Tab-separated table of C-alpha atoms in Angstrom:
chain	number	residue	atom	x	y	z
A	1	MET	CA	-1.457	43.741	-30.015
A	2	ASP	CA	0.151	41.100	-27.751
A	3	SER	CA	-1.743	39.525	-24.837
A	4	SER	CA	-0.007	41.684	-22.219
A	5	ASN	CA	-0.940	44.957	-23.907
A	6	LEU	CA	-4.422	43.616	-24.654
A	7	TRP	CA	-5.033	42.827	-20.994
A	8	GLN	CA	-3.795	46.256	-19.897
A	9	THR	CA	-6.289	47.745	-22.352
A	10	VAL	CA	-9.084	45.532	-21.035
A	11	LEU	CA	-8.225	46.480	-17.440
A	12	ALA	CA	-8.331	50.171	-18.320
A	13	ASP	CA	-11.766	49.685	-19.861
A	14	LEU	CA	-13.030	47.690	-16.867
A	15	GLN	CA	-11.776	50.421	-14.545
A	16	LEU	CA	-14.340	52.728	-16.131
A	17	GLN	CA	-17.144	50.209	-15.653
A	18	VAL	CA	-16.745	49.224	-11.986
A	19	SER	CA	-16.211	51.109	-8.742
A	20	LYS	CA	-12.730	52.117	-7.603
A	21	VAL	CA	-12.850	49.656	-4.686
A	22	VAL	CA	-13.908	46.729	-6.889
A	23	PHE	CA	-11.221	47.485	-9.437
A	24	GLN	CA	-8.368	47.889	-6.940
A	25	THR	CA	-9.402	44.952	-4.756
A	26	LEU	CA	-10.431	42.440	-7.432
A	27	ILE	CA	-10.049	43.252	-11.107
A	28	SER	CA	-6.551	44.785	-10.944
A	29	GLN	CA	-5.202	41.583	-9.330
A	30	THR	CA	-5.769	39.537	-12.496
A	31	SER	CA	-3.580	38.710	-15.484
A	32	LEU	CA	-4.112	37.003	-18.831
A	33	GLU	CA	-2.186	33.714	-18.995
A	34	VAL	CA	-3.510	32.175	-22.213
A	35	LEU	CA	-5.318	33.608	-25.216
A	36	ASN	CA	-6.146	31.604	-28.324
A	37	GLU	CA	-8.937	31.442	-30.874
A	38	THR	CA	-11.479	29.934	-28.477
A	39	GLU	CA	-10.326	30.474	-24.898
A	40	ALA	CA	-8.908	33.056	-22.501
A	41	VAL	CA	-7.349	31.926	-19.206
A	42	ILE	CA	-7.371	34.545	-16.467
A	43	ASN	CA	-5.059	34.250	-13.453
A	44	CYS	CA	-5.090	35.500	-9.895
A	45	HIS	CA	-2.813	34.431	-7.015
A	46	ASN	CA	-5.656	34.510	-4.500
A	47	PRO	CA	-8.131	31.572	-4.800
A	48	MET	CA	-10.836	33.431	-2.886
A	49	LEU	CA	-10.579	36.446	-5.135
A	50	ILE	CA	-10.609	34.494	-8.390
A	51	ASN	CA	-13.796	32.677	-7.354
A	52	LEU	CA	-15.477	35.972	-6.524
A	53	ILE	CA	-14.341	37.544	-9.797
A	54	GLU	CA	-15.641	34.591	-11.793
A	55	LYS	CA	-18.993	34.602	-10.018
A	56	ARG	CA	-19.692	38.331	-10.225
A	57	TYR	CA	-17.749	39.746	-13.158
A	58	GLN	CA	-17.364	36.931	-15.711
A	59	THR	CA	-19.986	38.386	-18.066
A	60	LEU	CA	-18.542	41.894	-17.883
A	61	ILE	CA	-15.000	40.662	-18.554
A	62	LYS	CA	-16.179	38.439	-21.387
A	63	GLU	CA	-18.032	41.275	-23.131
A	64	THR	CA	-15.074	43.643	-22.738
A	65	LEU	CA	-12.669	41.054	-24.167
A	66	LYS	CA	-15.070	40.432	-27.042
A	67	HIS	CA	-15.068	44.142	-27.885
A	68	TYR	CA	-11.283	44.170	-28.371
A	69	THR	CA	-10.732	40.699	-29.846
A	70	GLN	CA	-13.930	40.411	-31.893
A	71	LYS	CA	-14.150	36.820	-30.583
A	72	ASP	CA	-16.711	35.093	-28.364
A	73	LEU	CA	-14.187	33.467	-26.033
A	74	ASN	CA	-14.736	30.883	-23.312
A	75	LEU	CA	-13.289	32.189	-20.047
A	76	THR	CA	-11.374	30.025	-17.592
A	77	PHE	CA	-10.471	31.484	-14.199
A	78	ARG	CA	-7.444	29.978	-12.498
A	79	ALA	CA	-5.823	30.578	-9.112
A	80	LEU	CA	-2.036	30.361	-9.209
A	81	ARG	CA	0.222	29.758	-6.269
A	82	LYS	CA	3.043	32.201	-5.889
A	83	LYS	CA	6.429	30.677	-6.591
A	84	SER	CA	8.369	30.064	-3.440
A	85	ASN	CA	12.011	31.014	-3.086
A	86	GLY	CA	14.838	30.349	-0.715
A	87	ASP	CA	13.995	33.387	1.403
A	88	HIS	CA	10.490	32.143	2.239
A	89	ILE	CA	9.876	31.731	5.953
A	90	ASP	CA	7.128	29.355	7.071
A	91	GLY	CA	5.138	29.846	10.229
A	92	PRO	CA	4.477	32.928	12.370
A	93	LEU	CA	6.839	35.868	12.045
A	94	PHE	CA	7.879	35.794	15.704
A	95	ARG	CA	9.507	32.368	15.209
A	96	ALA	CA	11.878	33.564	12.513
A	97	LYS	CA	15.432	34.114	13.668
A	98	THR	CA	16.753	35.968	10.640
A	99	ALA	CA	15.574	38.487	8.068
A	100	VAL	CA	12.234	39.139	9.790
A	101	TYR	CA	13.294	42.562	11.019
A	102	GLU	CA	14.971	43.596	7.802
A	103	ILE	CA	13.085	46.412	6.124
A	104	PRO	CA	13.124	46.143	2.357
A	105	VAL	CA	13.434	49.162	0.134
A	106	ASN	CA	10.112	48.326	-1.456
A	107	ILE	CA	10.844	50.090	-4.725
A	108	GLU	CA	8.854	47.356	-6.485
A	109	ARG	CA	5.713	48.820	-4.888
A	110	LEU	CA	6.304	52.078	-6.744
A	111	ASN	CA	4.826	52.641	-10.186
A	112	LYS	CA	7.768	53.067	-12.569
A	113	ASP	CA	5.896	55.832	-14.416
A	114	TYR	CA	5.267	57.887	-11.266
A	115	THR	CA	8.414	60.024	-11.457
A	116	PHE	CA	9.028	63.761	-11.417
A	117	ALA	CA	10.003	63.591	-15.094
A	118	ASN	CA	6.532	62.286	-15.977
A	119	PHE	CA	4.616	64.769	-13.817
A	120	ALA	CA	2.835	67.556	-15.686
A	121	VAL	CA	3.086	70.845	-13.777
A	122	SER	CA	0.630	73.742	-13.826
A	123	SER	CA	-0.633	76.440	-11.488
A	124	THR	CA	-2.954	73.905	-9.765
A	125	ASN	CA	-0.106	71.678	-8.557
A	126	GLN	CA	3.035	73.808	-8.821
A	127	MET	CA	3.404	74.321	-5.052
A	128	ALA	CA	2.930	70.615	-4.327
A	129	TYR	CA	5.493	69.750	-7.006
A	130	ALA	CA	8.038	72.203	-5.574
A	131	ALA	CA	7.557	70.853	-2.045
A	132	ALA	CA	7.846	67.240	-3.201
A	133	THR	CA	11.104	67.887	-5.073
A	134	ALA	CA	12.512	69.708	-2.052
A	135	VAL	CA	11.635	66.766	0.223
A	136	SER	CA	13.224	64.296	-2.200
A	137	LYS	CA	16.516	66.198	-2.093
A	138	THR	CA	16.725	66.565	1.696
A	139	PRO	CA	14.366	64.009	3.304
A	140	GLY	CA	13.586	64.757	6.929
A	141	LEU	CA	14.820	68.339	6.713
A	142	SER	CA	12.646	70.362	4.315
A	143	TYR	CA	8.989	69.762	5.176
A	144	ASN	CA	8.136	67.070	7.698
A	145	PRO	CA	5.534	65.754	7.485
A	146	LEU	CA	4.488	66.638	3.953
A	147	PHE	CA	0.701	66.292	3.721
A	148	LEU	CA	-0.819	66.366	0.222
A	149	TYR	CA	-4.571	66.363	-0.268
A	150	GLY	CA	-7.012	66.641	-3.143
A	151	SER	CA	-9.710	64.783	-5.029
A	152	THR	CA	-9.198	61.526	-6.911
A	153	GLY	CA	-6.765	61.607	-9.819
A	154	VAL	CA	-5.070	64.963	-9.201
A	155	GLY	CA	-1.594	63.430	-8.753
A	156	LYS	CA	-1.156	62.904	-4.998
A	157	THR	CA	0.067	59.316	-5.304
A	158	HIS	CA	2.191	60.240	-8.330
A	159	LEU	CA	4.069	62.925	-6.373
A	160	MET	CA	4.445	60.699	-3.313
A	161	GLN	CA	5.931	57.860	-5.355
A	162	ALA	CA	8.096	60.310	-7.305
A	163	ILE	CA	9.664	61.253	-3.965
A	164	GLY	CA	10.336	57.558	-3.354
A	165	HIS	CA	11.944	57.076	-6.771
A	166	SER	CA	14.115	60.157	-6.351
A	167	VAL	CA	15.251	59.241	-2.831
A	168	GLN	CA	16.063	55.691	-3.899
A	169	GLU	CA	18.005	56.946	-6.918
A	170	ASN	CA	20.035	59.411	-4.839
A	171	ASN	CA	20.694	57.008	-1.982
A	172	PRO	CA	19.792	53.340	-2.599
A	173	ARG	CA	20.743	52.409	0.972
A	174	LEU	CA	17.920	54.414	2.535
A	175	LYS	CA	14.993	52.322	3.780
A	176	MET	CA	11.499	53.276	2.678
A	177	ILE	CA	7.965	51.969	2.888
A	178	PHE	CA	5.019	52.827	0.671
A	179	SER	CA	1.665	51.696	2.025
A	180	THR	CA	-1.967	52.693	1.754
A	181	GLY	CA	-4.066	53.435	4.813
A	182	GLU	CA	-6.036	50.271	4.106
A	183	GLU	CA	-2.886	48.127	3.865
A	184	PHE	CA	-1.542	49.622	7.108
A	185	THR	CA	-4.831	48.720	8.809
A	186	ASN	CA	-4.841	45.163	7.447
A	187	GLU	CA	-1.226	44.601	8.506
A	188	ILE	CA	-1.982	45.672	12.073
A	189	ILE	CA	-4.982	43.339	12.254
A	190	GLU	CA	-2.888	40.472	10.873
A	191	ALA	CA	-0.018	41.217	13.262
A	192	ILE	CA	-2.368	41.159	16.255
A	193	SER	CA	-3.969	37.912	15.060
A	194	ASN	CA	-0.595	36.224	14.476
A	195	LYS	CA	1.080	37.763	17.540
A	196	THR	CA	3.737	39.421	15.375
A	197	THR	CA	3.253	43.029	16.486
A	198	THR	CA	6.963	43.358	17.300
A	199	SER	CA	7.865	42.620	13.681
A	200	PHE	CA	5.230	45.078	12.499
A	201	LYS	CA	6.580	47.870	14.708
A	202	LYS	CA	10.164	47.294	13.636
A	203	LYS	CA	9.114	47.263	9.989
A	204	TYR	CA	7.341	50.611	10.075
A	205	ARG	CA	9.364	52.489	12.687
A	206	ARG	CA	12.867	51.853	11.365
A	207	VAL	CA	12.571	53.606	8.029
A	208	ASP	CA	14.123	56.684	6.470
A	209	LEU	CA	11.041	57.472	4.383
A	210	LEU	CA	7.492	56.542	5.384
A	211	MET	CA	4.823	57.071	2.695
A	212	ILE	CA	1.174	56.519	3.626
A	213	ASP	CA	-1.381	56.941	0.843
A	214	ASP	CA	-5.068	57.679	1.592
A	215	VAL	CA	-4.523	58.063	5.327
A	216	GLN	CA	-8.193	58.999	5.810
A	217	PHE	CA	-8.890	55.248	5.785
A	218	ILE	CA	-7.629	54.887	9.385
A	219	ALA	CA	-10.092	57.467	10.751
A	220	GLY	CA	-12.634	56.062	13.189
A	221	LYS	CA	-10.500	53.010	13.994
A	222	TYR	CA	-9.181	53.542	17.530
A	223	SER	CA	-6.542	50.787	17.743
A	224	ILE	CA	-5.243	51.582	14.247
A	225	GLN	CA	-4.908	55.288	15.049
A	226	GLU	CA	-3.164	54.390	18.312
A	227	GLU	CA	-0.510	52.384	16.470
A	228	PHE	CA	-0.157	54.986	13.709
A	229	PHE	CA	0.328	57.704	16.337
A	230	HIS	CA	3.278	55.825	17.864
A	231	THR	CA	4.664	54.944	14.425
A	232	PHE	CA	4.484	58.600	13.384
A	233	ASN	CA	6.234	59.727	16.572
A	234	ALA	CA	9.010	57.147	16.226
A	235	VAL	CA	9.792	58.100	12.629
A	236	TYR	CA	9.465	61.845	13.248
A	237	GLN	CA	11.613	61.865	16.379
A	238	ALA	CA	14.319	59.976	14.470
A	239	LYS	CA	14.245	62.943	12.024
A	240	LYS	CA	13.150	60.709	9.165
A	241	GLN	CA	10.762	61.829	6.417
A	242	ILE	CA	6.990	61.247	6.486
A	243	VAL	CA	4.780	61.841	3.439
A	244	ILE	CA	1.013	61.480	3.715
A	245	THR	CA	-1.843	61.853	1.225
A	246	SER	CA	-5.571	62.178	1.775
A	247	ASP	CA	-8.692	63.189	-0.093
A	248	ARG	CA	-9.252	66.074	2.339
A	249	PRO	CA	-7.247	68.291	4.735
A	250	PRO	CA	-6.582	67.041	8.296
A	251	GLU	CA	-9.222	69.270	9.889
A	252	GLU	CA	-11.908	67.776	7.635
A	253	ILE	CA	-11.120	64.099	8.244
A	254	ASP	CA	-14.059	62.914	10.317
A	255	LYS	CA	-13.273	60.812	13.430
A	256	LEU	CA	-9.539	61.525	13.219
A	257	GLU	CA	-8.019	61.828	16.686
A	258	ALA	CA	-6.964	65.342	17.676
A	259	ARG	CA	-3.391	64.280	18.465
A	260	LEU	CA	-2.958	62.840	14.966
A	261	ARG	CA	-4.588	65.878	13.384
A	262	SER	CA	-2.176	68.210	15.175
A	263	ARG	CA	0.807	66.169	14.007
A	264	PHE	CA	-0.399	66.134	10.400
A	265	GLU	CA	-0.793	69.909	10.535
A	266	GLY	CA	2.649	70.357	12.108
A	267	GLY	CA	4.433	70.135	8.760
A	268	LEU	CA	3.442	71.449	5.346
A	269	THR	CA	-0.114	70.841	4.127
A	270	ILE	CA	-0.811	71.481	0.431
A	271	ASP	CA	-3.982	71.285	-1.607
A	272	ILE	CA	-3.675	69.908	-5.155
A	273	GLY	CA	-6.457	71.346	-7.283
A	274	ALA	CA	-8.289	69.670	-10.147
A	275	PRO	CA	-6.312	69.887	-13.426
A	276	ASP	CA	-7.389	72.609	-15.817
A	277	PHE	CA	-7.765	72.184	-19.574
A	278	GLU	CA	-4.090	72.881	-20.338
A	279	LEU	CA	-2.854	70.493	-17.650
A	280	ARG	CA	-5.183	67.715	-18.793
A	281	THR	CA	-3.836	68.156	-22.317
A	282	ALA	CA	-0.243	67.963	-21.050
A	283	ILE	CA	-1.060	64.828	-19.029
A	284	LEU	CA	-2.495	63.158	-22.138
A	285	LEU	CA	0.600	63.956	-24.194
A	286	ILE	CA	2.854	62.504	-21.482
A	287	LYS	CA	0.710	59.356	-21.118
A	288	ALA	CA	0.703	58.860	-24.900
A	289	LYS	CA	4.486	59.279	-25.054
A	290	GLN	CA	4.889	56.655	-22.294
A	291	ARG	CA	2.978	54.255	-24.553
A	292	ARG	CA	5.123	55.285	-27.524
A	293	VAL	CA	2.118	56.703	-29.326
A	294	ASP	CA	2.125	59.948	-31.307
A	295	LEU	CA	-1.023	61.726	-30.106
A	296	PRO	CA	-1.852	64.819	-32.219
A	297	ILE	CA	-2.243	67.967	-30.127
A	298	GLU	CA	-5.732	68.623	-31.511
A	299	ALA	CA	-6.892	65.134	-30.520
A	300	ALA	CA	-5.456	65.667	-27.025
A	301	LYS	CA	-7.289	68.994	-26.709
A	302	LEU	CA	-10.542	67.391	-27.841
A	303	LEU	CA	-10.236	64.701	-25.171
A	304	SER	CA	-9.307	67.266	-22.490
A	305	ALA	CA	-12.306	69.435	-23.334
A	306	ASN	CA	-14.706	66.514	-22.897
A	307	ILE	CA	-13.341	64.672	-19.851
A	308	GLU	CA	-12.342	66.373	-16.603
A	309	ASN	CA	-11.656	63.356	-14.391
A	310	PRO	CA	-7.943	62.458	-14.852
A	311	ARG	CA	-8.470	58.725	-14.190
A	312	LYS	CA	-11.293	58.517	-16.710
A	313	LEU	CA	-9.215	60.599	-19.124
A	314	GLU	CA	-6.430	58.001	-19.121
A	315	GLY	CA	-8.944	55.196	-19.568
A	316	ILE	CA	-10.481	56.890	-22.608
A	317	LEU	CA	-7.003	57.538	-24.028
A	318	ILE	CA	-6.238	53.807	-23.797
A	319	ARG	CA	-9.532	53.029	-25.488
A	320	VAL	CA	-8.774	55.466	-28.327
A	321	ILE	CA	-5.276	54.009	-28.788
A	322	SER	CA	-6.703	50.479	-28.819
A	323	GLU	CA	-9.359	51.383	-31.376
A	324	SER	CA	-6.649	52.860	-33.595
A	325	GLN	CA	-4.408	49.788	-33.320
A	326	ILE	CA	-7.109	47.119	-33.603
A	327	LYS	CA	-8.925	48.735	-36.519
A	328	ASP	CA	-5.698	50.042	-38.100
A	329	ILE	CA	-7.025	53.584	-38.473
A	330	PRO	CA	-5.314	56.934	-37.779
A	331	LEU	CA	-5.318	58.228	-34.219
A	332	ASP	CA	-6.794	61.652	-34.889
A	333	SER	CA	-9.638	63.980	-33.924
A	334	GLU	CA	-12.134	62.023	-36.007
A	335	LEU	CA	-11.421	58.849	-34.040
A	336	VAL	CA	-11.752	60.757	-30.760
A	337	LYS	CA	-15.100	62.154	-31.903
A	338	SER	CA	-16.383	58.676	-32.756
A	339	VAL	CA	-15.332	57.313	-29.341
A	340	LEU	CA	-16.849	60.235	-27.427
A	341	GLY	CA	-20.081	60.076	-29.412
A	342	LYS	CA	-22.966	62.338	-28.480
A	343	THR	CA	-21.253	63.838	-25.418
A	344	LEU	CA	-18.774	65.698	-27.647
A	345	LYS	CA	-17.841	69.230	-26.608
A	346	ILE	CA	-15.772	71.743	-28.546
A	347	PRO	CA	-12.397	72.631	-26.945
A	348	PRO	CA	-12.325	76.123	-25.397
A	349	LYS	CA	-10.816	78.884	-27.477
A	350	GLU	CA	-7.380	79.874	-26.327
A	351	LYS	CA	-6.285	83.444	-25.738
A	352	ILE	CA	-4.331	84.769	-28.699
A	353	PHE	CA	-0.983	86.391	-27.923
A	354	GLU	CA	1.050	88.651	-30.136
A	355	PRO	CA	4.563	87.366	-30.927
A	356	GLU	CA	6.189	90.416	-29.342
A	357	GLU	CA	4.245	89.740	-26.122
A	358	VAL	CA	5.728	86.249	-25.982
A	359	VAL	CA	9.239	87.593	-26.611
A	360	ARG	CA	8.887	90.022	-23.707
A	361	ALA	CA	7.431	87.317	-21.421
A	362	VAL	CA	10.290	84.885	-22.131
A	363	SER	CA	12.948	87.563	-21.663
A	364	SER	CA	11.333	88.639	-18.366
A	365	PHE	CA	10.985	85.042	-17.131
A	366	TYR	CA	14.682	84.308	-17.691
A	367	ASN	CA	15.793	87.798	-16.634
A	368	LEU	CA	17.320	88.450	-20.054
A	369	LYS	CA	17.201	91.489	-22.289
A	370	VAL	CA	15.135	91.218	-25.478
A	371	SER	CA	18.277	92.085	-27.427
A	372	GLU	CA	20.028	89.062	-25.844
A	373	LEU	CA	17.232	86.742	-26.983
A	374	LYS	CA	17.399	88.157	-30.485
A	375	GLY	CA	21.210	88.250	-30.502
A	376	GLY	CA	23.704	85.715	-31.765
A	377	LYS	CA	25.256	84.443	-28.512
A	378	ARG	CA	25.126	80.645	-28.308
A	379	ASP	CA	25.797	80.153	-24.579
A	380	LYS	CA	23.210	77.873	-22.964
A	381	ILE	CA	21.808	80.692	-20.810
A	382	PHE	CA	20.751	82.350	-24.077
A	383	SER	CA	20.214	79.421	-26.472
A	384	LEU	CA	17.808	77.372	-24.333
A	385	PRO	CA	15.424	80.282	-23.578
A	386	ARG	CA	15.611	81.176	-27.272
A	387	GLN	CA	14.607	77.626	-28.277
A	388	ILE	CA	11.758	77.668	-25.750
A	389	LEU	CA	10.654	80.940	-27.328
A	390	TYR	CA	10.691	79.239	-30.759
A	391	TYR	CA	8.562	76.426	-29.336
A	392	ILE	CA	5.946	78.672	-27.695
A	393	LEU	CA	5.660	80.906	-30.754
A	394	ARG	CA	5.202	77.900	-33.031
A	395	THR	CA	2.930	75.675	-30.921
A	396	GLU	CA	0.964	78.178	-28.840
A	397	VAL	CA	0.748	81.219	-31.125
A	398	GLY	CA	0.978	79.438	-34.469
A	399	THR	CA	3.651	81.755	-35.836
A	400	GLY	CA	5.327	80.494	-39.013
A	401	LEU	CA	8.951	79.355	-38.956
A	402	ALA	CA	10.130	82.059	-41.340
A	403	GLU	CA	8.254	84.738	-39.377
A	404	ILE	CA	9.859	83.549	-36.121
A	405	GLY	CA	13.275	83.678	-37.746
A	406	GLU	CA	12.633	87.199	-38.981
A	407	LEU	CA	11.347	88.303	-35.572
A	408	LEU	CA	14.486	87.027	-33.850
A	409	GLY	CA	17.212	88.705	-35.827
A	410	GLY	CA	16.825	87.120	-39.259
A	411	ARG	CA	17.494	83.507	-38.352
A	412	ASP	CA	17.083	80.757	-40.925
A	413	HIS	CA	13.841	78.770	-40.659
A	414	THR	CA	15.824	75.512	-40.322
A	415	THR	CA	17.443	76.887	-37.138
A	416	VAL	CA	14.005	77.671	-35.744
A	417	LEU	CA	12.694	74.230	-36.735
A	418	TYR	CA	15.622	72.537	-34.980
A	419	GLY	CA	14.857	74.472	-31.780
A	420	VAL	CA	11.149	73.618	-31.896
A	421	ARG	CA	11.898	69.925	-32.373
A	422	LYS	CA	14.476	69.915	-29.604
A	423	ILE	CA	12.048	71.368	-27.038
A	424	SER	CA	9.271	69.049	-28.276
A	425	ASP	CA	11.544	66.086	-27.538
A	426	LEU	CA	12.644	67.412	-24.143
A	427	ILE	CA	9.243	68.480	-22.847
A	428	GLY	CA	8.180	64.893	-22.170
A	429	SER	CA	11.245	64.072	-20.054
A	430	ASP	CA	12.636	67.329	-18.625
A	431	GLU	CA	10.470	68.581	-15.770
A	432	LYS	CA	12.342	71.913	-15.515
A	433	ILE	CA	11.488	72.804	-19.093
A	434	ARG	CA	7.845	71.903	-18.477
A	435	VAL	CA	7.780	74.055	-15.341
A	436	ASP	CA	9.406	76.953	-17.213
A	437	ILE	CA	6.880	76.773	-20.070
A	438	VAL	CA	3.981	76.689	-17.590
A	439	GLY	CA	5.480	79.689	-15.781
A	440	ILE	CA	5.824	81.655	-19.010
A	441	LYS	CA	2.235	80.824	-20.032
A	442	ASN	CA	0.960	81.833	-16.596
A	443	GLN	CA	2.866	85.091	-16.914
A	444	LEU	CA	1.252	85.718	-20.297
A	445	SER	CA	-2.233	84.866	-19.006
A	446	GLY	CA	-1.798	86.981	-15.892
């Protein structure tokens, strides 16, 4: 494991050991510059932060590094200055004559993995997913504002940033801003202190897509809410898109001004529920595929049955992958059991469906006749649903390849195997296929 991957693993482990605020504010800002047999050099661009990290979390970081490297390393904490470039402007913003009022398409702020293709869909988030995709296709016209709320780790930020990725891909010239409620607050305070409020207003009000994550952070702060109110109005009246996330609905955000609450409720407000067992399993498979790791379905189910918090689930997945790579042992259910230890729970038993039930569900979902699914036509409107049927019968029902072939008009088992493999490959990248499979399973369960 190279130093970059090692540090990502260490960060994931530390995320489970400290509070969310500590991790986001301090620990996540670090990087590993040097790693040798005796020393690890840890970087941070902020001198004040690196001193605080060294003082409070040196022992924790050292022990976590020791777990993965099996070495008792000496830690050196170093503050690095950001490299300057030709576009750097010294002094207060209001003195700058050029480029100050330009609004960057801050695509670099977006997590490259937070796309629609990597979003696992189920009944708990299907409405939010549909609304987000609609907004990404026609920003400012479909649902404005779009207000997504739910507990930590349910996918609010993922969907918001997926909108940003999609909009940028469809029209790179559109201007967008992604900011958290805390960052918005800090920027206002800084702008007032530096007398650069004009630059701040132009930055936030002249955008085509405004994304504010965790907006509940501005509640109770009068001057911040005042500025956000005018920013919201400016963007909305220009018929530009606003997307907002929160951990609760507008009416439950304490100390939120009534005029802001009414504007938040003026668009579409959607609750994203906690992921169920099937969705957690799907999320794990997608996360593993992103890391180019083959995670067995049984191991994924075992993890999903034992951990409900999505953030913690990803952290444990990283730990399991690291254990497998460092110790050079198979990534299987036995490894998962050893990592989970005494808290181990058995995955819930799944409802057993008869093959003919699945055939009828697939034909109904795609508005096809059963005879068309079992027939020999190779047009895509028939072949793709047929391959999805192969996949569900094989992976969800456990039907043998030969039995599937016999059920569907006497097809050869190699044809069935090809279809199963094709859908297995597509399910990690094609969101429509994932949505269709979830819809079929919901139809079966209902």
